[in-house]
Amino acid sequence: MPLDPATLLSGIELRWWDVLDILLVAFIIYQLLQFIRGTHAVQIALGGLVLVGLYWGSLLFQLQAVNWLLRTFLPFLVFGIIVVFQAEIRKGLAHLGRAPFLGGAARKRQEEIVDEVVLAATSLASERTGAIVVLEREMGLRSYIETGIALDAVVTTTCW
């Protein structure tokens, strides 16, 4: 028998700040997923989800030994997460310190970078000079970037 959505929601009073609350939580989760995309943090987070799923499965199927083991070691997982994600936590807090809601300015900056890369490639081609240019697309490069040194350099076509 199919469930009627009107019947399910009949006893719930939804206020505008409840909708705002839900939208804020969805936005925070989305930003968190965008932040860790392309890093090793994704695999570590999936491993943590597997452990949590194993814990709930041990409760459901009454696996006492597995449940005891997970209850004993899961609290230490919090400290492990802090240690493993230390760099990401620092970058996330620094990102919050910057103006995160100025998406238009970031989009304009991306267009400027694309223009500069095109001009640089054209200039290099005319001089028959080789170069290695790496552009991030579907496959994340953040794990490579994290091992390097950030220069905070502006992309320009001018040479020294």
Coordinates of N, CA and C in Angstrom, one line a residue:
M1 N 0.8 -1.2 0.0 CA 0.0 0.0 0.0 C 0.9 1.2 0.0
P2 N 0.7 2.1 -1.0 CA 1.6 3.3 -1.1 C 1.2 4.3 0.0
L3 N 2.3 5.0 0.5 CA 2.1 6.0 1.6 C 1.7 7.3 1.0
D4 N 0.8 8.0 1.6 CA 0.4 9.3 1.1 C 1.3 10.4 1.8
P5 N 2.0 11.2 1.0 CA 2.9 12.2 1.7 C 2.1 13.2 2.5
A6 N 0.8 13.5 2.2 CA 0.1 14.4 3.0 C -0.2 13.8 4.4
T7 N -0.4 12.5 4.5 CA -0.7 11.8 5.7 C 0.6 11.8 6.6
L8 N 1.8 11.6 5.9 CA 3.0 11.6 6.7 C 3.4 12.9 7.3
L9 N 3.1 14.0 6.6 CA 3.4 15.3 7.0 C 2.3 16.1 7.8
S10 N 1.2 15.4 8.0 CA 0.0 16.1 8.6 C 0.3 16.5 10.0
G11 N 1.1 15.8 10.8 CA 1.3 16.2 12.2 C 2.5 17.1 12.4
I12 N 3.2 17.5 11.3 CA 4.4 18.3 11.4 C 4.1 19.7 11.1
E13 N 4.5 20.6 12.0 CA 4.4 22.0 11.7 C 5.7 22.5 11.3
L14 N 5.9 22.9 10.0 CA 7.1 23.4 9.5 C 7.2 24.9 9.4
R15 N 8.1 25.5 10.2 CA 8.2 26.9 10.2 C 9.3 27.4 9.3
W16 N 9.4 28.7 8.9 CA 10.4 29.2 8.0 C 11.8 29.0 8.5
W17 N 12.0 29.1 9.8 CA 13.4 28.9 10.3 C 13.8 27.5 10.3
D18 N 12.8 26.5 10.3 CA 13.1 25.1 10.2 C 13.7 24.9 8.8
V19 N 13.0 25.5 7.8 CA 13.5 25.4 6.4 C 14.9 26.0 6.3
L20 N 15.1 27.1 6.9 CA 16.4 27.8 6.9 C 17.5 26.9 7.6
D21 N 17.1 26.3 8.7 CA 18.0 25.4 9.4 C 18.4 24.2 8.5
I22 N 17.5 23.6 7.8 CA 17.7 22.5 7.0 C 18.6 22.9 5.8
L23 N 18.3 24.1 5.2 CA 19.2 24.6 4.1 C 20.6 24.9 4.6
L24 N 20.7 25.4 5.8 CA 22.1 25.7 6.3 C 22.9 24.5 6.5
V25 N 22.3 23.5 7.1 CA 23.0 22.2 7.3 C 23.3 21.6 6.0
A26 N 22.4 21.6 5.0 CA 22.7 21.0 3.7 C 23.9 21.8 3.0
F27 N 23.9 23.1 3.2 CA 25.0 23.9 2.6 C 26.3 23.6 3.3
I28 N 26.3 23.4 4.6 CA 27.6 23.1 5.3 C 28.1 21.7 4.9
I29 N 27.2 20.8 4.8 CA 27.6 19.4 4.3 C 28.2 19.5 2.9
Y30 N 27.5 20.2 2.1 CA 28.0 20.4 0.7 C 29.4 21.0 0.6
Q31 N 29.6 22.1 1.4 CA 30.9 22.8 1.4 C 32.0 21.8 2.0
L32 N 31.6 21.0 3.0 CA 32.6 20.1 3.5 C 33.0 19.1 2.5
L33 N 32.0 18.5 1.8 CA 32.3 17.6 0.7 C 33.1 18.2 -0.4
Q34 N 32.8 19.4 -0.8 CA 33.6 20.1 -1.8 C 35.0 20.3 -1.3
F35 N 35.2 20.6 0.0 CA 36.5 20.9 0.5 C 37.4 19.7 0.5
I36 N 36.9 18.5 0.8 CA 37.7 17.3 0.9 C 37.8 16.5 -0.4
R37 N 37.0 17.0 -1.4 CA 37.1 16.3 -2.7 C 38.5 16.4 -3.3
G38 N 39.0 15.3 -3.8 CA 40.3 15.3 -4.5 C 41.4 15.1 -3.5
T39 N 41.2 14.8 -2.3 CA 42.3 14.6 -1.3 C 42.2 13.2 -0.8
H40 N 43.2 12.8 0.0 CA 43.2 11.5 0.7 C 42.2 11.5 1.8
A41 N 41.6 12.6 2.1 CA 40.6 12.6 3.2 C 39.4 11.9 2.8
V42 N 39.1 11.8 1.6 CA 37.9 11.1 1.1 C 38.0 9.6 1.5
Q43 N 39.1 9.0 1.2 CA 39.3 7.6 1.6 C 39.2 7.3 3.1
I44 N 39.8 8.3 3.8 CA 39.8 8.1 5.3 C 38.4 8.3 5.8
A45 N 37.7 9.3 5.3 CA 36.3 9.5 5.7 C 35.5 8.3 5.4
L46 N 35.7 7.7 4.2 CA 34.9 6.4 3.9 C 35.3 5.3 4.8
G47 N 36.5 5.2 5.2 CA 36.9 4.2 6.2 C 36.3 4.4 7.5
G48 N 36.1 5.7 7.9 CA 35.4 6.0 9.2 C 34.0 5.6 9.1
L49 N 33.3 5.9 7.9 CA 31.9 5.5 7.7 C 31.8 4.0 7.8
V50 N 32.7 3.2 7.3 CA 32.6 1.8 7.3 C 32.7 1.3 8.8
L51 N 33.6 2.0 9.6 CA 33.6 1.6 11.0 C 32.3 1.9 11.8
V52 N 31.8 3.1 11.5 CA 30.5 3.4 12.1 C 29.4 2.4 11.6
G53 N 29.4 2.1 10.4 CA 28.4 1.1 9.9 C 28.6 -0.3 10.5
L54 N 29.9 -0.6 10.7 CA 30.2 -1.9 11.4 C 29.6 -1.9 12.9
Y55 N 29.8 -0.7 13.5 CA 29.3 -0.6 14.9 C 27.8 -0.8 14.9
W56 N 27.1 -0.1 14.0 CA 25.6 -0.2 14.0 C 25.2 -1.6 13.6
G57 N 25.9 -2.2 12.7 CA 25.6 -3.6 12.4 C 25.9 -4.6 13.5
S58 N 26.9 -4.3 14.3 CA 27.1 -5.1 15.5 C 26.0 -5.0 16.6
L59 N 25.4 -3.8 16.6 CA 24.3 -3.6 17.5 C 23.1 -4.3 17.0
L60 N 22.9 -4.2 15.7 CA 21.7 -4.8 15.1 C 21.7 -6.4 15.2
F61 N 22.9 -7.0 14.9 CA 23.0 -8.4 14.9 C 23.5 -9.0 16.2
Q62 N 23.7 -8.1 17.2 CA 24.1 -8.5 18.6 C 25.4 -9.3 18.5
L63 N 26.4 -8.7 17.9 CA 27.7 -9.2 17.8 C 28.5 -8.6 19.0
Q64 N 28.5 -9.2 20.1 CA 29.0 -8.7 21.4 C 30.5 -8.3 21.3
A65 N 31.3 -9.2 20.7 CA 32.8 -9.0 20.7 C 33.1 -7.9 19.8
V66 N 32.5 -7.8 18.6 CA 32.8 -6.7 17.7 C 32.3 -5.4 18.3
N67 N 31.1 -5.4 18.9 CA 30.6 -4.2 19.5 C 31.5 -3.7 20.6
W68 N 32.0 -4.6 21.5 CA 33.0 -4.2 22.5 C 34.2 -3.6 21.9
L69 N 34.8 -4.2 20.9 CA 36.0 -3.8 20.3 C 35.8 -2.4 19.7
L70 N 34.7 -2.2 19.0 CA 34.4 -0.9 18.4 C 34.1 0.2 19.5
R71 N 33.4 -0.2 20.5 CA 33.1 0.8 21.6 C 34.4 1.2 22.3
T72 N 35.3 0.3 22.4 CA 36.6 0.5 23.1 C 37.4 1.5 22.2
F73 N 37.5 1.3 20.9 CA 38.4 2.0 20.1 C 37.8 3.2 19.3
L74 N 36.5 3.3 19.2 CA 35.9 4.4 18.4 C 36.1 5.8 19.1
P75 N 36.2 5.9 20.4 CA 36.5 7.2 21.0 C 37.9 7.7 20.6
F76 N 38.8 6.8 20.4 CA 40.1 7.2 20.0 C 40.1 7.6 18.5
L77 N 39.1 7.3 17.8 CA 39.0 7.7 16.4 C 38.9 9.2 16.3
V78 N 38.3 9.8 17.3 CA 38.1 11.3 17.3 C 39.5 11.9 17.3
F79 N 40.4 11.4 18.1 CA 41.8 12.0 18.2 C 42.5 11.6 16.9
G80 N 42.3 10.5 16.3 CA 42.9 10.1 15.1 C 42.5 11.0 13.9
I81 N 41.2 11.4 13.9 CA 40.7 12.3 12.9 C 41.3 13.6 13.0
I82 N 41.5 14.1 14.3 CA 42.1 15.4 14.5 C 43.6 15.4 14.0
V83 N 44.3 14.3 14.2 CA 45.7 14.2 13.8 C 45.8 14.1 12.3
V84 N 44.9 13.2 11.7 CA 45.0 12.9 10.3 C 44.5 14.1 9.5
F85 N 43.5 14.8 9.9 CA 42.9 15.9 9.2 C 43.4 17.2 9.6
Q86 N 44.5 17.2 10.3 CA 45.0 18.5 10.9 C 45.2 19.6 9.8
A87 N 45.8 19.2 8.7 CA 46.0 20.2 7.7 C 44.7 20.6 7.1
E88 N 43.8 19.7 6.8 CA 42.5 20.1 6.3 C 41.7 21.0 7.2
I89 N 41.8 20.7 8.5 CA 41.1 21.5 9.5 C 41.6 22.9 9.5
R90 N 43.0 23.0 9.5 CA 43.6 24.3 9.4 C 43.2 25.1 8.2
K91 N 43.2 24.4 7.0 CA 42.9 25.1 5.8 C 41.4 25.5 5.8
G92 N 40.6 24.6 6.3 CA 39.1 24.9 6.4 C 38.9 26.2 7.3
L93 N 39.5 26.2 8.4 CA 39.3 27.4 9.3 C 39.9 28.7 8.6
A94 N 41.0 28.5 7.9 CA 41.5 29.7 7.2 C 40.6 30.1 6.0
H95 N 40.0 29.1 5.4 CA 39.0 29.4 4.3 C 37.8 30.1 4.9
L96 N 37.3 29.8 6.1 CA 36.2 30.5 6.7 C 36.6 31.9 7.1
G97 N 37.9 32.1 7.4 CA 38.4 33.5 7.7 C 38.3 34.4 6.5
R98 N 38.5 33.8 5.3 CA 38.4 34.6 4.1 C 36.9 34.8 3.8
A99 N 36.6 35.6 2.8 CA 35.2 35.9 2.4 C 34.7 34.7 1.5
P100 N 34.0 33.8 2.1 CA 33.5 32.6 1.4 C 32.3 32.9 0.5
F101 N 31.6 34.0 0.7 CA 30.4 34.2 0.0 C 30.6 35.1 -1.3
L102 N 31.8 35.4 -1.6 CA 32.1 36.2 -2.8 C 32.4 35.3 -4.0
G103 N 31.4 34.5 -4.4 CA 31.6 33.6 -5.5 C 31.9 34.3 -6.8
G104 N 31.3 35.5 -7.0 CA 31.4 36.2 -8.3 C 32.9 36.6 -8.5
A105 N 33.5 37.1 -7.4 CA 34.9 37.5 -7.5 C 35.8 36.3 -7.8
A106 N 35.6 35.2 -7.2 CA 36.4 34.0 -7.5 C 36.2 33.6 -9.0
R107 N 35.0 33.7 -9.5 CA 34.7 33.3 -10.9 C 35.4 34.2 -11.8
K108 N 35.4 35.5 -11.5 CA 36.2 36.5 -12.4 C 37.6 36.2 -12.3
R109 N 38.2 35.8 -11.2 CA 39.6 35.5 -11.0 C 39.9 34.3 -11.9
Q110 N 39.0 33.3 -11.9 CA 39.3 32.1 -12.7 C 39.3 32.5 -14.2
E111 N 38.5 33.3 -14.7 CA 38.5 33.8 -16.1 C 39.8 34.5 -16.4
E112 N 40.3 35.3 -15.4 CA 41.6 36.0 -15.6 C 42.7 35.0 -15.7
I113 N 42.7 33.9 -14.9 CA 43.7 32.9 -14.9 C 43.7 32.2 -16.2
V114 N 42.5 31.8 -16.7 CA 42.4 31.1 -18.0 C 43.0 32.0 -19.1
D115 N 42.7 33.3 -19.1 CA 43.2 34.2 -20.1 C 44.7 34.2 -20.1
E116 N 45.3 34.3 -18.9 CA 46.7 34.4 -18.7 C 47.4 33.1 -19.2
V117 N 46.8 31.9 -18.9 CA 47.4 30.7 -19.3 C 47.3 30.5 -20.8
V118 N 46.2 31.0 -21.4 CA 46.1 31.0 -22.9 C 47.2 31.9 -23.5
L119 N 47.4 33.1 -23.0 CA 48.4 34.0 -23.5 C 49.8 33.4 -23.3
A120 N 50.0 32.8 -22.2 CA 51.4 32.2 -21.9 C 51.6 31.1 -22.9
A121 N 50.6 30.2 -23.1 CA 50.8 29.1 -24.0 C 51.1 29.6 -25.4
T122 N 50.4 30.6 -25.8 CA 50.6 31.2 -27.2 C 52.0 31.8 -27.3
S123 N 52.4 32.5 -26.3 CA 53.7 33.1 -26.3 C 54.8 32.0 -26.3
L124 N 54.7 31.0 -25.5 CA 55.6 29.9 -25.5 C 55.7 29.1 -26.8
A125 N 54.5 29.0 -27.4 CA 54.5 28.3 -28.7 C 55.1 29.1 -29.8
S126 N 55.0 30.4 -29.8 CA 55.6 31.3 -30.8 C 57.1 31.3 -30.6
E127 N 57.6 31.1 -29.4 CA 59.1 31.0 -29.2 C 59.6 29.6 -29.2
R128 N 58.7 28.7 -29.5 CA 59.1 27.2 -29.5 C 59.8 26.8 -28.2
T129 N 59.2 27.2 -27.1 CA 59.7 26.9 -25.8 C 58.7 25.9 -25.1
G130 N 59.2 24.8 -24.6 CA 58.4 23.9 -23.9 C 58.1 24.2 -22.5
A131 N 57.0 23.7 -22.0 CA 56.6 24.0 -20.6 C 55.6 22.9 -20.1
I132 N 55.6 22.7 -18.9 CA 54.6 21.7 -18.3 C 53.5 22.6 -17.6
V133 N 52.3 22.4 -18.1 CA 51.2 23.1 -17.5 C 50.2 22.1 -17.0
V134 N 49.8 22.2 -15.7 CA 48.9 21.2 -15.1 C 47.6 22.0 -14.8
L135 N 46.5 21.5 -15.3 CA 45.2 22.1 -15.0 C 44.3 21.0 -14.3
E136 N 43.7 21.4 -13.2 CA 42.9 20.4 -12.5 C 41.5 20.3 -13.1
R137 N 41.0 19.1 -13.4 CA 39.7 18.9 -13.9 C 39.0 17.9 -13.0
E138 N 38.6 16.7 -13.5 CA 37.8 15.8 -12.7 C 38.7 15.1 -11.6
M139 N 39.9 14.8 -11.9 CA 40.8 14.2 -11.0 C 41.5 15.3 -10.1
G140 N 41.3 15.2 -8.8 CA 41.8 16.2 -7.9 C 43.4 16.2 -7.8
L141 N 44.0 17.3 -7.7 CA 45.4 17.4 -7.6 C 45.8 17.9 -6.2
R142 N 44.8 18.0 -5.3 CA 45.1 18.5 -4.0 C 46.1 17.7 -3.2
S143 N 46.2 16.4 -3.4 CA 47.1 15.6 -2.6 C 48.5 15.9 -3.1
Y144 N 48.7 16.3 -4.4 CA 50.0 16.7 -4.8 C 50.4 18.1 -4.3
I145 N 49.4 18.9 -4.3 CA 49.6 20.3 -3.9 C 50.0 20.4 -2.4
E146 N 49.4 19.5 -1.6 CA 49.7 19.5 -0.2 C 51.1 19.2 0.1
T147 N 51.8 18.4 -0.7 CA 53.2 18.1 -0.4 C 54.1 19.1 -0.9
G148 N 53.6 20.1 -1.7 CA 54.5 21.2 -2.2 C 54.5 22.4 -1.3
I149 N 55.1 23.4 -1.8 CA 55.1 24.7 -1.1 C 54.3 25.7 -1.8
A150 N 53.3 26.3 -1.1 CA 52.4 27.3 -1.7 C 53.2 28.6 -1.9
L151 N 53.0 29.1 -3.1 CA 53.7 30.3 -3.5 C 52.8 31.6 -3.4
D152 N 51.5 31.4 -3.5 CA 50.6 32.5 -3.6 C 51.0 33.4 -4.7
A153 N 51.4 32.9 -5.8 CA 51.9 33.7 -7.0 C 50.7 34.0 -7.9
V154 N 50.8 35.1 -8.5 CA 49.8 35.5 -9.5 C 50.1 35.0 -10.8
V155 N 49.2 34.4 -11.6 CA 49.4 33.8 -12.9 C 49.4 35.0 -13.9
T156 N 50.6 35.2 -14.5 CA 50.7 36.2 -15.5 C 51.6 35.7 -16.7
T157 N 51.5 36.4 -17.8 CA 52.3 36.0 -19.0 C 53.7 36.6 -19.0
T158 N 53.9 37.5 -18.1 CA 55.2 38.2 -18.1 C 56.3 37.3 -17.6
C159 N 57.5 37.4 -18.3 CA 58.6 36.5 -17.9 C 59.7 37.4 -17.3
W160 N 60.6 36.8 -16.6 CA 61.7 37.6 -16.0 C 62.9 37.5 -16.7

